[in-house]
Coordinates of C-alpha atoms and ligand atoms in Angstrom, one line a residue:
M1 CA 98.8 102.1 129.2
R2 CA 98.7 105.7 127.6
Q3 CA 96.0 107.6 128.3
V4 CA 93.9 109.1 124.9
T5 CA 91.0 110.9 127.6
E6 CA 89.8 110.6 130.5
G7 CA 89.2 106.4 131.2
I8 CA 90.5 105.7 127.8
Y9 CA 93.7 104.2 127.5
W10 CA 95.7 102.9 125.0
V11 CA 96.9 99.5 125.6
G12 CA 98.1 97.9 122.1
V13 CA 101.7 97.2 121.3
M14 CA 104.2 98.7 118.3
D15 CA 105.9 96.2 116.1
W16 CA 109.4 97.6 115.3
D17 CA 110.0 94.9 112.8
R18 CA 107.4 94.7 110.4
R19 CA 108.4 94.3 107.3
W20 CA 105.8 92.8 105.6
F21 CA 102.2 92.7 106.4
D22 CA 99.5 89.8 105.7
A23 CA 103.3 88.7 103.2
L24 CA 101.5 91.0 100.6
V25 CA 102.3 94.7 101.3
P26 CA 105.9 96.4 102.9
T27 CA 105.8 97.9 106.3
P28 CA 109.0 99.9 105.9
D29 CA 108.2 102.1 109.2
G30 CA 107.3 99.1 111.5
T31 CA 103.3 99.3 112.7
S32 CA 101.2 99.2 115.6
Y33 CA 98.2 96.9 116.6
N34 CA 96.1 99.3 118.7
A35 CA 93.6 97.9 121.2
Y36 CA 92.2 100.5 123.2
L37 CA 90.2 100.0 126.7
V38 CA 87.4 102.1 128.1
R39 CA 86.5 101.5 131.5
G40 CA 83.3 103.5 132.4
S41 CA 81.6 103.6 135.7
R42 CA 79.5 100.4 135.1
A43 CA 80.9 98.5 133.3
T44 CA 84.7 98.2 131.3
A45 CA 85.4 97.1 127.8
L46 CA 88.7 96.4 125.0
L47 CA 88.3 97.6 121.9
D48 CA 89.9 95.0 119.7
T49 CA 93.3 93.6 121.2
V50 CA 96.6 92.6 119.7
D51 CA 98.4 89.7 117.0
G52 CA 98.3 87.1 118.6
A53 CA 102.0 87.1 118.5
F54 CA 102.2 90.4 121.0
E55 CA 99.4 88.3 123.1
K56 CA 101.6 88.5 126.2
N57 CA 102.4 92.2 126.2
L58 CA 98.6 92.7 125.6
L59 CA 98.4 91.2 129.4
R60 CA 100.6 93.1 131.5
K61 CA 99.6 96.1 130.3
L62 CA 95.6 94.6 131.0
A63 CA 97.7 92.6 134.9
G64 CA 96.2 95.1 136.8
L65 CA 92.5 94.9 135.2
E66 CA 90.3 93.0 138.3
R67 CA 87.3 93.1 135.8
L68 CA 86.3 92.9 131.3
D69 CA 82.6 92.8 130.6
Y70 CA 83.2 93.5 127.1
V71 CA 85.6 92.9 123.7
V72 CA 84.7 94.4 121.0
A73 CA 85.8 93.1 117.8
H74 CA 85.4 95.1 115.2
H75 CA 87.6 93.2 112.8
A76 CA 88.6 89.9 112.5
E77 CA 91.6 89.3 110.9
Q78 CA 94.2 87.8 113.2
D79 CA 96.0 91.4 114.0
H80 CA 93.7 92.4 116.1
S81 CA 91.4 89.0 117.1
G82 CA 94.8 86.6 117.6
A83 CA 94.9 87.8 121.6
L84 CA 91.3 87.0 121.9
P85 CA 91.0 83.7 123.2
A86 CA 94.0 84.5 126.0
V87 CA 92.0 87.4 126.7
L88 CA 89.1 85.4 126.9
E89 CA 90.0 82.7 129.0
R90 CA 92.1 85.7 131.3
F91 CA 88.7 87.3 131.6
P92 CA 86.0 84.4 132.3
E93 CA 83.5 87.3 132.4
A94 CA 84.1 88.9 129.3
R95 CA 81.8 89.1 126.0
V96 CA 82.5 89.6 122.7
L97 CA 80.3 92.1 121.2
C98 CA 81.0 92.1 117.0
T99 CA 79.0 92.0 114.2
P100 CA 77.2 88.7 113.1
R101 CA 79.5 88.0 110.0
C102 CA 82.3 88.7 112.6
A103 CA 80.8 86.0 115.1
D104 CA 80.5 84.0 112.3
F105 CA 84.4 84.5 110.9
L106 CA 85.9 85.1 114.5
K107 CA 84.7 80.8 114.7
D108 CA 86.0 80.4 111.7
L109 CA 90.1 81.4 112.2
L110 CA 90.1 81.4 116.5
P111 CA 89.4 79.0 119.3
V112 CA 86.6 81.3 120.7
P113 CA 83.8 79.6 122.2
Q114 CA 80.2 80.7 120.8
E115 CA 78.1 80.9 123.5
R116 CA 81.1 84.0 124.8
I117 CA 79.9 86.4 121.4
R118 CA 77.2 88.8 121.4
T119 CA 76.5 89.7 118.5
V120 CA 75.1 93.5 117.9
A121 CA 73.0 95.2 115.5
D122 CA 74.4 98.8 113.8
G123 CA 73.2 101.2 115.7
E124 CA 73.3 99.2 119.1
E125 CA 74.7 101.2 121.5
V126 CA 75.9 99.1 124.9
S127 CA 76.3 101.7 127.9
L128 CA 79.3 101.3 130.3
G129 CA 77.8 103.7 132.6
D130 CA 78.9 107.2 132.1
R131 CA 80.3 106.1 129.1
T132 CA 79.2 104.5 126.1
L133 CA 80.0 102.7 122.9
R134 CA 77.6 103.0 119.6
F135 CA 78.1 100.5 116.6
L136 CA 78.5 100.9 113.6
H137 CA 78.6 98.2 110.6
M138 CA 80.9 99.8 108.2
P139 CA 81.3 96.5 105.8
W140 CA 83.9 96.0 103.6
V141 CA 86.4 97.9 105.1
H142 CA 88.6 95.8 104.1
W143 CA 86.7 92.5 104.7
P144 CA 83.1 92.0 105.0
E145 CA 82.6 91.9 108.6
T146 CA 84.0 95.4 109.7
M147 CA 82.8 97.5 112.2
V148 CA 83.5 100.8 113.9
T149 CA 81.9 102.4 117.1
Y150 CA 81.8 105.4 118.5
C151 CA 81.7 106.9 122.3
P152 CA 79.4 110.1 122.1
E153 CA 80.7 111.5 125.3
E154 CA 84.2 112.0 124.4
K155 CA 83.1 112.1 120.4
I156 CA 85.9 109.5 120.1
L157 CA 85.1 106.9 116.5
F158 CA 87.6 103.9 116.8
T159 CA 88.0 103.5 113.0
C160 CA 89.3 99.8 113.3
D161 CA 91.4 99.6 109.9
M162 CA 90.4 102.8 108.7
F163 CA 92.2 105.7 108.7
G164 CA 95.0 103.6 110.1
S165 CA 98.6 103.9 108.7
H166 CA 101.6 101.2 109.5
L167 CA 104.0 103.2 111.8
A168 CA 105.6 102.4 114.7
T169 CA 106.3 104.9 116.6
P170 CA 106.9 106.3 120.6
E171 CA 104.1 108.9 120.8
L172 CA 100.8 108.5 120.5
E173 CA 99.9 111.0 118.0
V174 CA 102.3 112.6 115.6
S175 CA 102.2 115.4 113.1
N176 CA 100.1 115.3 110.3
E177 CA 104.2 115.3 108.2
R178 CA 105.0 112.4 109.7
V179 CA 101.9 110.3 109.0
L180 CA 101.3 111.4 105.4
E181 CA 102.9 109.3 103.9
P182 CA 102.1 105.6 106.4
A183 CA 98.5 107.0 105.7
R184 CA 98.7 106.8 102.5
R185 CA 100.2 103.6 101.6
Y186 CA 98.6 102.0 103.9
Y187 CA 94.9 103.2 101.8
A188 CA 96.4 102.1 98.7
E189 CA 98.0 99.2 99.8
V190 CA 95.0 97.8 101.1
M191 CA 91.8 100.3 101.5
M192 CA 91.9 101.2 97.5
P193 CA 89.6 98.8 96.0
F194 CA 86.6 98.9 98.8
R195 CA 86.1 102.8 97.0
G196 CA 82.9 102.5 96.5
Q197 CA 81.8 101.0 100.0
I198 CA 84.3 103.6 101.6
S199 CA 82.8 106.7 100.6
K200 CA 79.3 105.6 101.8
H201 CA 81.1 105.0 105.4
L202 CA 82.7 108.6 104.7
Q203 CA 79.1 110.3 103.8
R204 CA 77.5 108.5 106.9
L205 CA 80.6 109.6 109.2
S206 CA 79.6 113.0 108.2
S207 CA 77.2 113.9 110.1
I208 CA 78.5 112.7 113.5
E209 CA 80.9 114.8 115.3
V210 CA 84.6 113.6 115.7
E211 CA 87.1 115.2 117.9
I212 CA 89.2 111.9 117.9
I213 CA 90.1 109.2 115.9
C214 CA 91.5 106.3 117.1
P215 CA 92.5 103.0 114.2
S216 CA 93.6 100.1 114.9
H217 CA 97.3 101.0 113.2
G218 CA 99.4 104.0 114.1
P219 CA 98.5 107.2 115.5
V220 CA 95.8 108.5 117.0
Y221 CA 94.7 111.5 115.4
R222 CA 93.5 114.8 117.9
D223 CA 92.9 116.8 115.2
P224 CA 91.2 114.5 112.6
R225 CA 89.8 117.2 109.3
M226 CA 93.8 116.4 107.9
I227 CA 92.9 112.7 107.9
M228 CA 89.1 113.0 107.0
E229 CA 89.7 114.6 103.9
M230 CA 92.7 113.0 102.8
W231 CA 90.8 110.1 102.5
R232 CA 87.7 111.7 101.0
A233 CA 89.7 113.0 98.1
W234 CA 91.8 109.8 97.6
V235 CA 88.3 107.9 97.8
N236 CA 85.6 110.5 95.8
G237 CA 88.2 113.1 93.6
A238 CA 88.1 112.6 90.4
P239 CA 91.2 111.2 88.5
K240 CA 94.4 113.9 88.5
N241 CA 95.0 114.5 84.7
E242 CA 98.5 112.7 85.4
V243 CA 100.1 109.7 83.7
L244 CA 102.2 106.4 85.7
I245 CA 104.5 104.8 83.6
P246 CA 105.9 101.8 85.6
Y247 CA 108.5 99.8 83.4
V248 CA 111.5 97.9 83.6
S249 CA 114.0 98.1 80.5
M250 CA 116.7 95.3 79.8
H251 CA 118.8 97.3 77.3
G252 CA 117.7 100.5 76.7
S253 CA 114.9 100.1 74.3
T254 CA 111.6 100.1 76.4
Q255 CA 113.6 103.7 78.4
V256 CA 113.9 105.1 75.6
L257 CA 110.7 104.9 74.7
V258 CA 109.4 105.8 78.0
E259 CA 111.7 109.1 77.9
R260 CA 110.0 109.7 74.5
L261 CA 106.4 109.6 75.9
V262 CA 107.1 111.7 79.0
D263 CA 108.5 114.6 77.0
S264 CA 105.8 114.3 74.8
L265 CA 102.9 114.1 77.9
A266 CA 105.2 117.2 79.5
E267 CA 104.7 119.4 75.7
R268 CA 101.0 118.2 76.2
G269 CA 100.6 119.9 79.5
I270 CA 100.1 116.1 81.1
P271 CA 102.6 115.2 84.2
A272 CA 104.2 111.5 83.7
T273 CA 105.7 110.0 86.0
P274 CA 107.8 107.1 84.9
M275 CA 108.4 104.3 87.7
N276 CA 111.1 101.4 87.3
M277 CA 109.9 98.0 88.9
L278 CA 113.7 97.3 89.5
T279 CA 113.8 100.1 92.4
N280 CA 110.9 100.5 93.6
D281 CA 108.7 98.2 95.9
L282 CA 104.9 97.6 95.4
G283 CA 104.1 100.1 98.3
R284 CA 105.5 102.7 96.3
L285 CA 103.3 101.8 92.9
A286 CA 100.3 101.1 95.1
M287 CA 100.9 104.8 96.7
A288 CA 101.4 106.0 93.0
L289 CA 98.3 104.9 91.6
I290 CA 96.3 106.5 93.6
E291 CA 94.9 109.7 91.6
P292 CA 96.6 109.3 87.6
M293 CA 94.4 108.9 84.6
T294 CA 96.4 106.8 82.7
I295 CA 98.4 104.2 83.7
V296 CA 101.0 103.0 80.9
F297 CA 103.1 100.1 81.7
A298 CA 106.5 99.3 79.3
S299 CA 108.0 96.3 78.7
P300 CA 110.6 94.6 76.8
V301 CA 109.3 91.3 75.4
V302 CA 111.0 88.5 77.6
V303 CA 109.9 84.5 76.4
L304 CA 107.0 86.1 74.7
G305 CA 105.4 88.3 77.0
L306 CA 106.3 90.8 79.7
H307 CA 108.9 91.1 82.1
P308 CA 107.9 89.1 85.3
M309 CA 108.4 92.5 87.4
V310 CA 105.8 94.3 84.4
Q311 CA 103.5 91.8 85.0
Q312 CA 103.9 91.6 88.5
A313 CA 103.1 95.3 88.6
A314 CA 99.9 95.2 86.5
Y315 CA 98.2 92.4 88.0
T316 CA 98.9 94.9 91.1
A317 CA 97.0 97.6 89.3
A318 CA 93.9 95.1 88.6
M319 CA 94.0 93.8 91.8
L320 CA 94.1 97.1 93.9
K321 CA 91.5 99.2 90.9
P322 CA 92.6 102.5 91.4
K323 CA 90.6 105.4 89.9
A324 CA 92.5 105.7 86.5
R325 CA 90.7 105.1 83.4
F326 CA 92.7 104.4 80.4
V327 CA 95.9 102.5 79.8
S328 CA 98.3 101.3 77.5
L329 CA 101.4 99.7 76.8
L330 CA 105.2 100.2 75.6
A331 CA 106.8 97.4 74.2
S332 CA 110.0 96.2 72.7
Y333 CA 111.2 92.8 71.6
S334 CA 113.6 91.5 69.2
W335 CA 111.3 88.5 67.4
G336 CA 108.0 88.2 68.9
G337 CA 105.3 88.1 71.3
K338 CA 101.8 89.0 72.2
P339 CA 102.5 91.0 75.6
E340 CA 99.5 93.6 74.8
E341 CA 97.0 90.8 74.6
Q342 CA 99.0 89.2 77.6
L343 CA 98.5 92.8 78.9
K344 CA 94.4 93.0 78.7
G345 CA 94.3 89.9 80.5
L346 CA 96.6 90.6 83.4
L347 CA 93.4 93.5 83.4
G348 CA 90.7 91.3 84.8
S349 CA 87.9 92.7 85.9
W350 CA 89.6 96.3 86.3
K351 CA 87.3 98.2 84.4
V352 CA 89.8 101.5 82.2
E353 CA 90.3 101.8 78.2
Y354 CA 92.9 99.9 76.7
L355 CA 94.3 102.2 74.7
Q356 CA 96.5 100.8 71.4
G357 CA 100.1 100.8 72.3
V358 CA 103.5 100.9 71.1
M359 CA 105.2 97.8 69.6
C360 CA 109.0 98.5 68.8
K361 CA 111.2 96.5 66.3
G362 CA 114.7 96.7 68.0
H363 CA 116.0 100.3 68.9
P364 CA 113.3 102.8 68.7
R365 CA 113.5 104.8 65.1
G366 CA 111.8 107.0 63.4
E367 CA 108.6 105.6 62.9
D368 CA 108.7 104.4 66.9
L369 CA 109.4 108.0 68.8
K370 CA 105.9 108.7 66.4
A371 CA 103.9 106.5 67.8
S372 CA 104.8 106.9 71.3
D373 CA 103.7 110.7 70.3
D374 CA 100.7 109.1 68.8
L375 CA 100.2 107.7 72.4
A376 CA 100.3 111.0 73.7
E377 CA 98.2 113.0 71.7
L378 CA 95.7 110.4 72.4
I379 CA 96.1 110.2 75.9
R380 CA 96.0 114.1 76.1
V381 CA 92.9 113.6 73.7
K382 CA 91.0 110.7 76.4
H383 CA 91.8 112.9 79.2
A384 CA 90.7 116.0 78.0
A385 CA 86.9 114.6 76.8
A386 CA 87.2 112.6 80.5
G387 CA 87.4 116.2 82.1
Ligands
FEO401 FE1 94.6 95.5 110.5 FE2 93.0 94.4 108.4 O1 93.5 94.0 110.2

């Protein structure tokens, strides 16, 4: 056990080797499944469990515990609830506290006896004696059933996946510099599509005095100002006067168009970042998508469509729904294809304006470079109008 503060302990596990999370997002720094034990003068609560693969690790940490009154399930996803059946078996007196929606999910996902679950209302408090647990329903962070817990006596907020980071570390807390990229990656990969809901939750949290944040992944924050300010900027900040260009080039033509657009935008005072999708993973793409106002995909035409890696980038962007307002395309081809139509189809429900792109036959010539310059100028005008 590692002490967070008197009577409150971290009892989670480090997953040093995990490189893919949910078989979906890259986790180059591993991750942790944070569980916290809160020992009050009259009762004891475990806040979340751990991934089922590590249930024995958690039970070893709880071996000396004579009684467990509550297990708080902030979130039904298995990286936090997987060990819940084993904990309930070990502590037959314990009751699960969770939102009504979470109760449904737990019953669906795990062998959790229904009679062991007690649902809690938004704002409801459970007293542990000299410690109180106040439950705040905060749905869609990043599932619909999520909630957080506030301990007013210690001013600690247990935030579930909110403010999390995929970072395995021997320390309970690390420097802001160390956690910055894992926290940014976590937000981008997991939370970005839910900005609207999260914005309301951040507003609600601003009225609560928080001295320590205990998330369910990554380090604890004893000074939560940095992580809260970063989240407010990512969630609520306006898109920046920047362009991201996810691209692949097969024989160099697309590369020429990309470089021309980067230079043309730079002449107009707009920083543009090319991102080769052969050498950057989807986590790096997700992070780069957080702020730019425009995303220009760039691709050779392959079997009449976009290169598969560019399709993947476009699909991922549309799924994450970053705050960008404009999307366009640079494409090079030899004998035909409809990459623009394909890209527009991939955008789905992502609310962006499509700007007429550049279709270049063969190696870029004068008119193709002029078309790239025209796109740069259109982006400048659009950015200026969007303010
Ligand atoms: Fe960390 Fe959404 O589970």
